[in-house]
CSV table of C-alpha atoms in Angstrom, one decimal:
chain,number,residue,atom,x,y,z
A,1,UNK,CA,42.2,141.6,70.1
A,2,UNK,CA,41.0,142.6,66.7
A,3,UNK,CA,37.9,144.8,66.7
A,4,UNK,CA,36.8,144.0,63.2
A,5,UNK,CA,34.8,141.3,61.4
A,6,UNK,CA,35.6,140.4,57.8
A,7,UNK,CA,34.5,137.6,55.5
A,8,UNK,CA,37.0,134.8,55.3
A,9,UNK,CA,37.3,134.8,51.6
A,10,UNK,CA,36.0,136.5,48.4
A,11,UNK,CA,36.3,136.1,44.7
A,12,UNK,CA,36.5,138.7,42.0
A,13,UNK,CA,36.8,138.6,38.2
A,14,UNK,CA,39.8,140.4,36.7
A,15,UNK,CA,38.9,143.9,35.6
A,16,UNK,CA,35.8,144.2,37.9
A,17,UNK,CA,35.6,146.2,41.1
A,18,UNK,CA,36.5,144.3,44.3
A,19,UNK,CA,34.4,145.5,47.2
A,20,UNK,CA,35.7,144.2,50.5
A,21,UNK,CA,33.5,144.8,53.5
A,22,UNK,CA,34.5,145.3,57.2
A,23,UNK,CA,32.3,145.5,60.2
A,24,UNK,CA,33.6,147.6,63.2
A,25,UNK,CA,30.4,148.1,65.1
A,26,UNK,CA,32.2,149.0,68.4
A,27,UNK,CA,34.5,151.7,66.9
A,28,UNK,CA,34.9,154.8,69.0
A,29,UNK,CA,35.3,158.4,68.0
A,30,UNK,CA,39.1,158.4,68.1
A,31,UNK,CA,39.6,155.3,66.1
A,32,UNK,CA,40.7,155.2,62.5
A,33,UNK,CA,40.1,152.4,60.1
A,34,UNK,CA,43.2,151.1,58.3
A,35,UNK,CA,43.5,148.7,55.4
A,36,UNK,CA,46.5,146.6,54.6
A,37,UNK,CA,47.1,143.7,52.3
A,38,UNK,CA,49.6,140.8,52.3
A,39,UNK,CA,50.4,139.2,49.0
A,40,UNK,CA,51.7,135.7,49.3
A,41,UNK,CA,55.2,135.5,50.8
A,42,UNK,CA,55.5,139.2,51.1
A,43,UNK,CA,55.3,141.7,54.0
A,44,UNK,CA,52.0,143.4,54.6
A,45,UNK,CA,51.5,146.6,52.6
A,46,UNK,CA,49.6,149.7,53.8
A,47,UNK,CA,46.7,150.6,51.5
A,48,UNK,CA,44.7,153.4,53.0
A,49,UNK,CA,43.1,154.7,56.2
A,50,UNK,CA,40.3,157.1,57.2
A,51,UNK,CA,38.4,158.5,60.1
A,52,UNK,CA,34.9,159.3,58.9
A,53,UNK,CA,35.2,160.8,55.4
A,54,UNK,CA,35.6,158.6,52.3
A,55,UNK,CA,39.2,158.4,51.1
A,56,UNK,CA,40.8,157.7,47.8
A,57,UNK,CA,44.4,157.1,46.7
A,58,UNK,CA,46.2,155.5,43.8
A,59,UNK,CA,45.6,152.1,45.2
A,60,UNK,CA,42.0,152.1,46.4
A,61,UNK,CA,39.0,153.9,47.8
A,62,UNK,CA,37.7,153.6,51.4
A,63,UNK,CA,34.0,154.2,52.0
A,64,UNK,CA,33.0,154.5,55.7
A,65,UNK,CA,29.3,154.5,56.6
A,66,UNK,CA,27.9,157.6,58.3
A,67,UNK,CA,27.6,155.8,61.7
A,68,UNK,CA,31.2,154.5,61.2
A,69,UNK,CA,30.2,151.0,62.1
A,70,UNK,CA,31.3,149.5,58.8
A,71,UNK,CA,33.5,150.3,55.8
A,72,UNK,CA,34.2,149.0,52.4
A,73,UNK,CA,37.6,148.9,50.6
A,74,UNK,CA,37.1,149.2,46.8
A,75,UNK,CA,39.7,148.2,44.3
A,76,UNK,CA,38.1,149.7,41.2
A,77,UNK,CA,39.6,147.4,38.5
A,78,UNK,CA,41.0,144.3,40.2
A,79,UNK,CA,44.0,142.6,38.6
A,80,UNK,CA,45.5,139.2,39.2
A,81,UNK,CA,48.2,140.9,41.3
A,82,UNK,CA,45.6,142.1,43.7
A,83,UNK,CA,45.1,138.5,44.9
A,84,UNK,CA,46.1,138.8,48.6
A,85,UNK,CA,44.8,138.7,52.2
A,86,UNK,CA,43.2,142.1,53.0
A,87,UNK,CA,43.2,143.3,56.6
A,88,UNK,CA,40.8,145.8,58.1
A,89,UNK,CA,42.2,147.3,61.3
A,90,UNK,CA,40.8,149.8,63.8
A,91,UNK,CA,43.3,151.8,65.8
A,92,UNK,CA,43.0,154.6,68.3
A,93,UNK,CA,45.4,157.6,67.5
A,94,UNK,CA,47.0,157.2,70.9
A,95,UNK,CA,47.6,153.4,70.5
A,96,UNK,CA,51.2,152.6,69.9
A,97,UNK,CA,50.6,149.4,67.8
A,98,UNK,CA,48.6,147.9,65.0
A,99,UNK,CA,46.7,144.7,65.8
A,100,UNK,CA,46.0,142.5,62.8
A,101,UNK,CA,43.0,140.1,62.6
A,102,UNK,CA,42.5,137.2,60.2
A,103,UNK,CA,41.6,139.3,57.1
A,104,UNK,CA,39.8,138.4,53.9
A,105,UNK,CA,41.5,136.3,51.3
A,106,UNK,CA,40.7,137.9,47.9
A,107,UNK,CA,41.1,135.7,44.9
A,108,UNK,CA,41.1,137.6,41.5
A,109,UNK,CA,40.5,135.2,38.6
A,110,UNK,CA,40.9,135.7,34.8
B,1,UNK,CA,66.5,150.8,47.0
B,2,UNK,CA,64.7,148.7,49.6
B,3,UNK,CA,63.0,150.8,52.4
B,4,UNK,CA,63.0,148.1,55.1
B,5,UNK,CA,65.4,145.3,54.6
B,6,UNK,CA,65.9,142.2,56.7
B,7,UNK,CA,68.6,139.6,56.7
B,8,UNK,CA,68.7,136.7,56.4
B,9,UNK,CA,65.6,136.0,54.3
B,10,UNK,CA,65.7,132.3,55.2
B,11,UNK,CA,67.2,130.6,58.3
B,12,UNK,CA,67.1,126.9,59.0
B,13,UNK,CA,68.7,125.8,62.3
B,14,UNK,CA,68.6,123.2,65.0
B,15,UNK,CA,66.7,123.3,68.3
B,16,UNK,CA,68.8,124.9,71.1
B,17,UNK,CA,70.9,127.1,68.8
B,18,UNK,CA,71.1,130.9,69.0
B,19,UNK,CA,70.3,133.0,66.0
B,20,UNK,CA,69.9,136.7,65.0
B,21,UNK,CA,67.9,138.5,62.4
B,22,UNK,CA,68.8,142.0,61.3
B,23,UNK,CA,66.7,144.8,60.1
B,24,UNK,CA,67.5,148.2,58.6
B,25,UNK,CA,65.3,151.0,57.4
B,26,UNK,CA,66.4,153.9,55.2
B,27,UNK,CA,63.2,155.9,55.5
B,28,UNK,CA,64.5,158.1,58.4
B,29,UNK,CA,61.7,156.8,60.6
B,30,UNK,CA,61.9,157.0,64.4
B,31,UNK,CA,59.9,153.8,65.3
B,32,UNK,CA,60.6,150.2,64.4
B,33,UNK,CA,58.8,146.9,65.1
B,34,UNK,CA,59.1,143.2,65.1
B,35,UNK,CA,56.0,141.1,64.2
B,36,UNK,CA,55.8,137.3,64.1
B,37,UNK,CA,53.5,135.4,61.7
B,38,UNK,CA,53.0,131.8,62.6
B,39,UNK,CA,51.9,128.9,60.5
B,40,UNK,CA,48.3,129.8,60.8
B,41,UNK,CA,49.1,133.2,59.4
B,42,UNK,CA,48.3,135.2,62.5
B,43,UNK,CA,50.4,138.4,62.6
B,44,UNK,CA,51.3,139.5,66.1
B,45,UNK,CA,53.4,142.3,67.3
B,46,UNK,CA,56.4,141.4,69.5
B,47,UNK,CA,58.4,144.5,70.1
B,48,UNK,CA,58.5,148.2,69.3
B,49,UNK,CA,61.4,150.7,69.6
B,50,UNK,CA,61.1,154.4,69.3
B,51,UNK,CA,64.4,156.3,68.9
B,52,UNK,CA,66.3,153.2,70.3
B,53,UNK,CA,64.1,153.0,73.3
B,54,UNK,CA,61.9,149.9,73.9
B,55,UNK,CA,58.2,151.0,74.1
B,56,UNK,CA,56.3,147.7,73.5
B,57,UNK,CA,57.2,144.2,74.8
B,58,UNK,CA,54.3,141.9,74.2
B,59,UNK,CA,55.0,139.2,76.8
B,60,UNK,CA,57.5,137.5,74.5
B,61,UNK,CA,59.7,134.9,76.2
B,62,UNK,CA,63.0,136.4,77.4
B,63,UNK,CA,64.8,134.1,75.0
B,64,UNK,CA,64.0,136.9,72.5
B,65,UNK,CA,66.1,140.0,72.9
B,66,UNK,CA,65.7,142.9,70.6
B,67,UNK,CA,68.5,145.5,70.2
B,68,UNK,CA,68.4,148.9,68.5
B,69,UNK,CA,71.9,150.3,68.1
B,70,UNK,CA,70.5,153.3,66.3
B,71,UNK,CA,67.1,154.3,65.1
B,72,UNK,CA,67.7,152.9,61.6
B,73,UNK,CA,68.4,149.4,62.9
B,74,UNK,CA,66.5,146.9,65.0
B,75,UNK,CA,67.9,143.4,65.4
B,76,UNK,CA,66.3,140.3,67.0
B,77,UNK,CA,68.4,137.7,68.8
B,78,UNK,CA,66.8,134.4,69.8
B,79,UNK,CA,68.5,132.1,72.3
B,80,UNK,CA,67.9,128.4,72.8
B,81,UNK,CA,65.6,128.1,69.8
B,82,UNK,CA,62.5,125.9,70.1
B,83,UNK,CA,60.3,124.2,67.5
B,84,UNK,CA,57.5,126.7,68.2
B,85,UNK,CA,59.8,129.6,67.2
B,86,UNK,CA,59.4,128.5,63.6
B,87,UNK,CA,57.6,131.4,61.9
B,88,UNK,CA,58.1,134.3,59.5
B,89,UNK,CA,59.5,137.4,61.4
B,90,UNK,CA,58.6,140.8,59.9
B,91,UNK,CA,60.4,144.0,60.7
B,92,UNK,CA,58.5,147.2,60.2
B,93,UNK,CA,58.9,151.0,60.7
B,94,UNK,CA,56.8,154.0,61.0
B,95,UNK,CA,57.6,157.7,60.9
B,96,UNK,CA,56.8,158.1,64.6
B,97,UNK,CA,54.8,156.4,67.4
B,98,UNK,CA,51.9,158.6,66.5
B,99,UNK,CA,52.0,157.2,62.9
B,100,UNK,CA,52.0,153.6,64.1
B,101,UNK,CA,49.0,152.9,61.8
B,102,UNK,CA,51.1,153.5,58.7
B,103,UNK,CA,53.7,150.8,58.8
B,104,UNK,CA,56.3,149.9,56.2
B,105,UNK,CA,57.2,146.2,56.4
B,106,UNK,CA,60.2,144.3,55.3
B,107,UNK,CA,60.0,141.1,53.2
B,108,UNK,CA,60.2,138.8,56.2
B,109,UNK,CA,62.7,136.3,57.5
B,110,UNK,CA,61.5,132.7,57.5
B,111,UNK,CA,62.9,130.8,60.5
B,112,UNK,CA,62.7,127.1,60.5
B,113,UNK,CA,63.7,125.2,63.7
B,114,UNK,CA,64.4,121.5,63.3
């Protein structure tokens, strides 16, 4: 079962930052936070992951609160091509699989 | 040069038939997966293989039989297809079992059973 809670949907204006929240209040010390997205009719795409420090790559930034009970994925300048379902997933390092929840449907509009 | 490729992309067939979906990855990864995404868009893991060895079997009906001839290939054969098997099937790979959080997915194979 998914261990995360995400809003069902969000809207964002093109060019603005998209901030996608995720609640994982039962996260344990060995569990990482992963973010994926799935653009319509495509396979899911890995975005970023982190344990406790904030992380940034060419796609996005991940901000994890100090108590690790929630995180935010930031797309700094959203484009229309960022319209997708975004999945926040918690996974223990020893766990052999990734369990997807229902995600947040992000709609980026002109 | 596609990293994880699946064939066919679309498959329409009658109930009771047997069909196969093939997956190949050219990333040199050790671990491969099959996920199923149903009409409600839930994405669920079905199987995982590590170096040709089955390591995850998520209580999938035994009409579904995965086969990994080598670590670059993972095929899915489905016998006696049922209406409920209609879904998009995604193949994925990861560098290792330990890297199971960083998956590379194929584009999916949409199976429609009539």
